[in-house]
PDB file of C-alpha atoms in Angstrom:
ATOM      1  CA  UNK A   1      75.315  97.239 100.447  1.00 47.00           C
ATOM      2  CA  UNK A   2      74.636  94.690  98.024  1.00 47.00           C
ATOM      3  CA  UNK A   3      76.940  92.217  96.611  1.00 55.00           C
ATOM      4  CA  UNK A   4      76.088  92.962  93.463  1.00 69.00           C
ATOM      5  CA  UNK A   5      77.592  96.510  93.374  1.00 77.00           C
ATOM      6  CA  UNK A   6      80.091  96.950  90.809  1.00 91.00           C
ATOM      7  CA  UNK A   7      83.309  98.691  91.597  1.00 96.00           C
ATOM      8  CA  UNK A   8      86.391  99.835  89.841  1.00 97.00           C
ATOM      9  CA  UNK A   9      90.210  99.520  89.422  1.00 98.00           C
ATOM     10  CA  UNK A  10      92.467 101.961  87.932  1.00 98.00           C
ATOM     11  CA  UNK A  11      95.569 102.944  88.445  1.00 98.00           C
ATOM     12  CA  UNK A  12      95.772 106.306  89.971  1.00 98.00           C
ATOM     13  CA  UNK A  13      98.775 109.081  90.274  1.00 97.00           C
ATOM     14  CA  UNK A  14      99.871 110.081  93.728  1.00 97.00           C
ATOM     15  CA  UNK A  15      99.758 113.349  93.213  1.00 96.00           C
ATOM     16  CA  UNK A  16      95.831 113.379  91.970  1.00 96.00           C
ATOM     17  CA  UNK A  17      94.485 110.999  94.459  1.00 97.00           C
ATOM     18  CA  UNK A  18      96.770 111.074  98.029  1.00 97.00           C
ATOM     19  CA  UNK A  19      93.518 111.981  99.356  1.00 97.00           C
ATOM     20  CA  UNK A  20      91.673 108.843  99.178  1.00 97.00           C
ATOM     21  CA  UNK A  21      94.853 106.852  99.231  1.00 97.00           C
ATOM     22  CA  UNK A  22      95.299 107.995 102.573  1.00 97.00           C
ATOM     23  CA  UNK A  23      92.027 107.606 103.764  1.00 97.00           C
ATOM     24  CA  UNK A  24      91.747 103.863 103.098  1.00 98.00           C
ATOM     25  CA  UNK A  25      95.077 103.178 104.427  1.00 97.00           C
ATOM     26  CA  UNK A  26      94.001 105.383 107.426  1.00 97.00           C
ATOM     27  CA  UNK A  27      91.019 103.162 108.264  1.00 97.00           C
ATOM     28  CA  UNK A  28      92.808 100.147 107.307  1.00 97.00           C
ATOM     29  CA  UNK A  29      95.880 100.135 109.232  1.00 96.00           C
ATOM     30  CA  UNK A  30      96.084 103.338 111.697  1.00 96.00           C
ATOM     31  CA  UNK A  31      92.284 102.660 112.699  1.00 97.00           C
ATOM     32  CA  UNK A  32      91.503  99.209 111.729  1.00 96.00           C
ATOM     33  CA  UNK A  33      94.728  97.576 112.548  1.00 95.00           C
ATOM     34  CA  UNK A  34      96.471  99.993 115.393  1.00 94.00           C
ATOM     35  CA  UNK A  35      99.620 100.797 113.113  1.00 94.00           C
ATOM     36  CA  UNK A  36     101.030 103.847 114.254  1.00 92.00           C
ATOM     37  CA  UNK A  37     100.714 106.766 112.185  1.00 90.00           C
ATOM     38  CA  UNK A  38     104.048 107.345 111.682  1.00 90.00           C
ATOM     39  CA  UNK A  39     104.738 103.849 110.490  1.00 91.00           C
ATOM     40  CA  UNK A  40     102.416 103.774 108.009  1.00 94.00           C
ATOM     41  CA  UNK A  41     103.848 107.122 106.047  1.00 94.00           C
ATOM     42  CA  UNK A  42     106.166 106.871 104.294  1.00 93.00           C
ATOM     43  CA  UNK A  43     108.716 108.731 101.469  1.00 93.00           C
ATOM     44  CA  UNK A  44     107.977 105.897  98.850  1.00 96.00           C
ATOM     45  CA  UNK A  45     104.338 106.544  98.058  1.00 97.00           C
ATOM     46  CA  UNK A  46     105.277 109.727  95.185  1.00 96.00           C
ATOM     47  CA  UNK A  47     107.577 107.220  93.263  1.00 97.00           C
ATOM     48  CA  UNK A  48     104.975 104.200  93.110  1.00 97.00           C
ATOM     49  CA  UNK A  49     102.250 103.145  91.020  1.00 98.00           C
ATOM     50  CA  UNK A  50      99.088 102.866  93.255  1.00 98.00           C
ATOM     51  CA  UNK A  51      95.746 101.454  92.247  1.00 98.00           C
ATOM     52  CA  UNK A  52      92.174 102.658  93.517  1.00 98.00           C
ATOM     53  CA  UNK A  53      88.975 101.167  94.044  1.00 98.00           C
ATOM     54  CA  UNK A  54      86.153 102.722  94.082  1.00 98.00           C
ATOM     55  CA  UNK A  55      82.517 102.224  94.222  1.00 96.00           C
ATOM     56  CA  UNK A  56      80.431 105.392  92.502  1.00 94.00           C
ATOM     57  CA  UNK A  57      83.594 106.988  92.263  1.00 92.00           C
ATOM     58  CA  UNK A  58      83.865 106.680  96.646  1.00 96.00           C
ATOM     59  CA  UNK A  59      87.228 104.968  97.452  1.00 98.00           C
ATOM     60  CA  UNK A  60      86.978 101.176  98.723  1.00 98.00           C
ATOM     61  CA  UNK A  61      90.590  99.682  98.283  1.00 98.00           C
ATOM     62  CA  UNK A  62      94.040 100.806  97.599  1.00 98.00           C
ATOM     63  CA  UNK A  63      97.265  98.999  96.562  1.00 98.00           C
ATOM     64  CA  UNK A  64     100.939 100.007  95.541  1.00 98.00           C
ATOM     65  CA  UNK A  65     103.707  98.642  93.559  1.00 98.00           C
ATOM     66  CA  UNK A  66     107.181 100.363  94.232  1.00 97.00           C
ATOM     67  CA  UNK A  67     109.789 101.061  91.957  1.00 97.00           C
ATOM     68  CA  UNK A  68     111.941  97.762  92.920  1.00 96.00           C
ATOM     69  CA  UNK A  69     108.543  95.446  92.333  1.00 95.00           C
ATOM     70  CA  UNK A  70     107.518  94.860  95.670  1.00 97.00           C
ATOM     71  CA  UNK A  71     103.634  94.901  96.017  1.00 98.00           C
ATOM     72  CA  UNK A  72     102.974  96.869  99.624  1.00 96.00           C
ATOM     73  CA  UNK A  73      99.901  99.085 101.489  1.00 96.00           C
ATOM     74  CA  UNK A  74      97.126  96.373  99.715  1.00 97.00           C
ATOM     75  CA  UNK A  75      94.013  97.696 101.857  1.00 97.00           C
ATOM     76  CA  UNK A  76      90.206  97.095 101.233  1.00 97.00           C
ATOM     77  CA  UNK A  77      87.601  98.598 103.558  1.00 97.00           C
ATOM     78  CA  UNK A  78      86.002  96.396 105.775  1.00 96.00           C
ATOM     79  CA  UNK A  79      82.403  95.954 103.787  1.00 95.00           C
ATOM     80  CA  UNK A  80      84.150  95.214 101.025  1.00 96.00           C
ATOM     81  CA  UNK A  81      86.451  92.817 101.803  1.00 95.00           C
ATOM     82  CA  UNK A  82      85.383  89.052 100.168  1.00 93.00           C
ATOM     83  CA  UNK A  83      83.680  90.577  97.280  1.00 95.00           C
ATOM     84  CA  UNK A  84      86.853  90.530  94.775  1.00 95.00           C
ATOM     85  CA  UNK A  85      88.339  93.913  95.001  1.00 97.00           C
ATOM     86  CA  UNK A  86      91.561  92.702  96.856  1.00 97.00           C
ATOM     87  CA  UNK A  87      92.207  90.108  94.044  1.00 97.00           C
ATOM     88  CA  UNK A  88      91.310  92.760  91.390  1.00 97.00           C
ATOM     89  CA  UNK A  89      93.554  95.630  92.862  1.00 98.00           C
ATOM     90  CA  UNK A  90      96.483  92.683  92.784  1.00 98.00           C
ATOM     91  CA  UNK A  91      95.728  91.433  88.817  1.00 98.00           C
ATOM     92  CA  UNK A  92      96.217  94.976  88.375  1.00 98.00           C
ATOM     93  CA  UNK A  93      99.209  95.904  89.932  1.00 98.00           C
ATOM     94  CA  UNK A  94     100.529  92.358  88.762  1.00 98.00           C
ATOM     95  CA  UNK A  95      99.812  93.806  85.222  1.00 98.00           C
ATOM     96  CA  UNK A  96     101.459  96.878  85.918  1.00 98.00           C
ATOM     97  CA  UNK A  97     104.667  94.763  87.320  1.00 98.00           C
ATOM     98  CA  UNK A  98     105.002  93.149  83.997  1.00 97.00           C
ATOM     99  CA  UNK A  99     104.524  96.147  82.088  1.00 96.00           C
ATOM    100  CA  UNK A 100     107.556  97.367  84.017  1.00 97.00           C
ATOM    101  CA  UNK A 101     109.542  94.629  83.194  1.00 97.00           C
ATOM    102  CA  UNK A 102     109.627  92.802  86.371  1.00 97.00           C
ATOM    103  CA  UNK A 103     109.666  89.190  86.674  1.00 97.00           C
ATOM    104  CA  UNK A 104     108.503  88.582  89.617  1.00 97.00           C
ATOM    105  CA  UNK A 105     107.150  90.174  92.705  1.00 98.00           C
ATOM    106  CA  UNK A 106     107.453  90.082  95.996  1.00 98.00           C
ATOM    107  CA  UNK A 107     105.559  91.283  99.026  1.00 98.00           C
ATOM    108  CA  UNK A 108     104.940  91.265 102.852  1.00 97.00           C
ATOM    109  CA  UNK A 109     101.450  89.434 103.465  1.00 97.00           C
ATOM    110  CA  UNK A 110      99.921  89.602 106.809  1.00 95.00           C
ATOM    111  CA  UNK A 111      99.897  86.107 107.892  1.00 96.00           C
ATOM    112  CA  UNK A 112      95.850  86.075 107.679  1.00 93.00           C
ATOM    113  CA  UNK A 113      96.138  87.160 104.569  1.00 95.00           C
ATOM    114  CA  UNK A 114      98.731  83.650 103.166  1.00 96.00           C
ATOM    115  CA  UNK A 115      95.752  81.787 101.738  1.00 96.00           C
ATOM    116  CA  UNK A 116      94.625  85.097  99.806  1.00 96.00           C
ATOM    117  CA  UNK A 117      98.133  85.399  98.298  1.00 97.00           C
ATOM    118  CA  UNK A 118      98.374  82.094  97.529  1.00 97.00           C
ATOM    119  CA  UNK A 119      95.517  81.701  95.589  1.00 96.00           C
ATOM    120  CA  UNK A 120      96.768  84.648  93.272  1.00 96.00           C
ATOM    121  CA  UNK A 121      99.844  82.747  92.789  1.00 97.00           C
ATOM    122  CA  UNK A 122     101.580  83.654  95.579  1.00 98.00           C
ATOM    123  CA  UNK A 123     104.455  81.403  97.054  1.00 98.00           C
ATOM    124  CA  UNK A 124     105.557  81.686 100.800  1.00 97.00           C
ATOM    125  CA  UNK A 125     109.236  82.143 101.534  1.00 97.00           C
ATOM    126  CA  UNK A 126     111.250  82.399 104.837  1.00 96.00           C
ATOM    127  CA  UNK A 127     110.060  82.168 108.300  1.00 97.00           C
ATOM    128  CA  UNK A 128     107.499  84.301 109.797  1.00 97.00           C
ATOM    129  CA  UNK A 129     108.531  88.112 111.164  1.00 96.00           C
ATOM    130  CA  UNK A 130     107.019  90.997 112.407  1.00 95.00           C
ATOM    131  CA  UNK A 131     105.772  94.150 110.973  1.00 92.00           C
ATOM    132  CA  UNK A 132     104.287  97.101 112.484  1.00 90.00           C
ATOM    133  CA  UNK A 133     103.511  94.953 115.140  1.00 90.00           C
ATOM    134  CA  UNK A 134     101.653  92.124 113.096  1.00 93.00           C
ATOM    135  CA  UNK A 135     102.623  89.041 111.692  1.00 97.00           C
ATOM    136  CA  UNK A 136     103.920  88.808 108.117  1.00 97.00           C
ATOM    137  CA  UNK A 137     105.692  85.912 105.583  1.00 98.00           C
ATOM    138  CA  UNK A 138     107.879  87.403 102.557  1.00 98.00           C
ATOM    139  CA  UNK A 139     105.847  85.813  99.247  1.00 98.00           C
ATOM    140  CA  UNK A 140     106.771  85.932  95.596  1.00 98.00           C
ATOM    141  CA  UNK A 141     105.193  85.372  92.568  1.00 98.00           C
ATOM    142  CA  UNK A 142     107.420  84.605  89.321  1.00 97.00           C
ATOM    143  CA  UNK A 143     106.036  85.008  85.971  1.00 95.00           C
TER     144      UNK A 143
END
């Protein structure tokens, strides 16, 4: 694939596109990551905003913002990853946050994942903990 492909964002509805939401997150963290499957399911996913990118209308990343304005499930498909769609799927849901009202966000960043974060805007809080058998830091973003 070239690096000059252009992909998408849009926010999506839960019902229309589980589908593809599920596939991403399937390769990303079942597959990719070893999280078990019933770990990564579960009863939120109908009452949050999710975004989708896609490439030629194929699905490349997913993201989700809950009801309470945590950010959660950000996943981009392992070609894809470096070429912007992570920080594209984020300035989205960050959009959608402060559409909501929310002022500020918080999420659970894998720790290989800080510098990414941080470089949106991100701030670190707490000590390190695990999730789903990986290393994550609580961050939060203010606006």
């Amino acid at each position: 694939m070239s690096a000059s492909v252009p992909f998408s964002v849009a926010a999506v509805p839960w019902a229309e596109r589980a589908a593809d939401l599920q596939a991403i997150r399937r390769e990303v963290f079942v597959v990719e990551q070893h999280v078990p499957e019933e770990e990564e399911w579960d009863d939120k996913d109908a009452a949050c905003r999710h975004v989708l990118a896609t490439v030629n209308g194929a699905p490349i990343g997913t993201g989700r913002l809950l009801p309470d304005g945590h950010v959660g499930r950000m996943a981009v498909l392992k070609a894809w990853r470096g070429r912007g769609v992570g920080r594209a799927m984020l300035s989205l849901l960050l959009a959608l946050a402060r559409e909501a009202g929310f002022k500020a966000v918080v999420l659970h960043a894998q720790t290989h994942a800080l510098n990414f974060y941080i470089k949106q805007g991100f701030s670190a809080e707490g000590p390190e903990f695990m999730e789903a058998g990986i290393p994550h830091r609580l961050m939060r973003i203010t606006f």
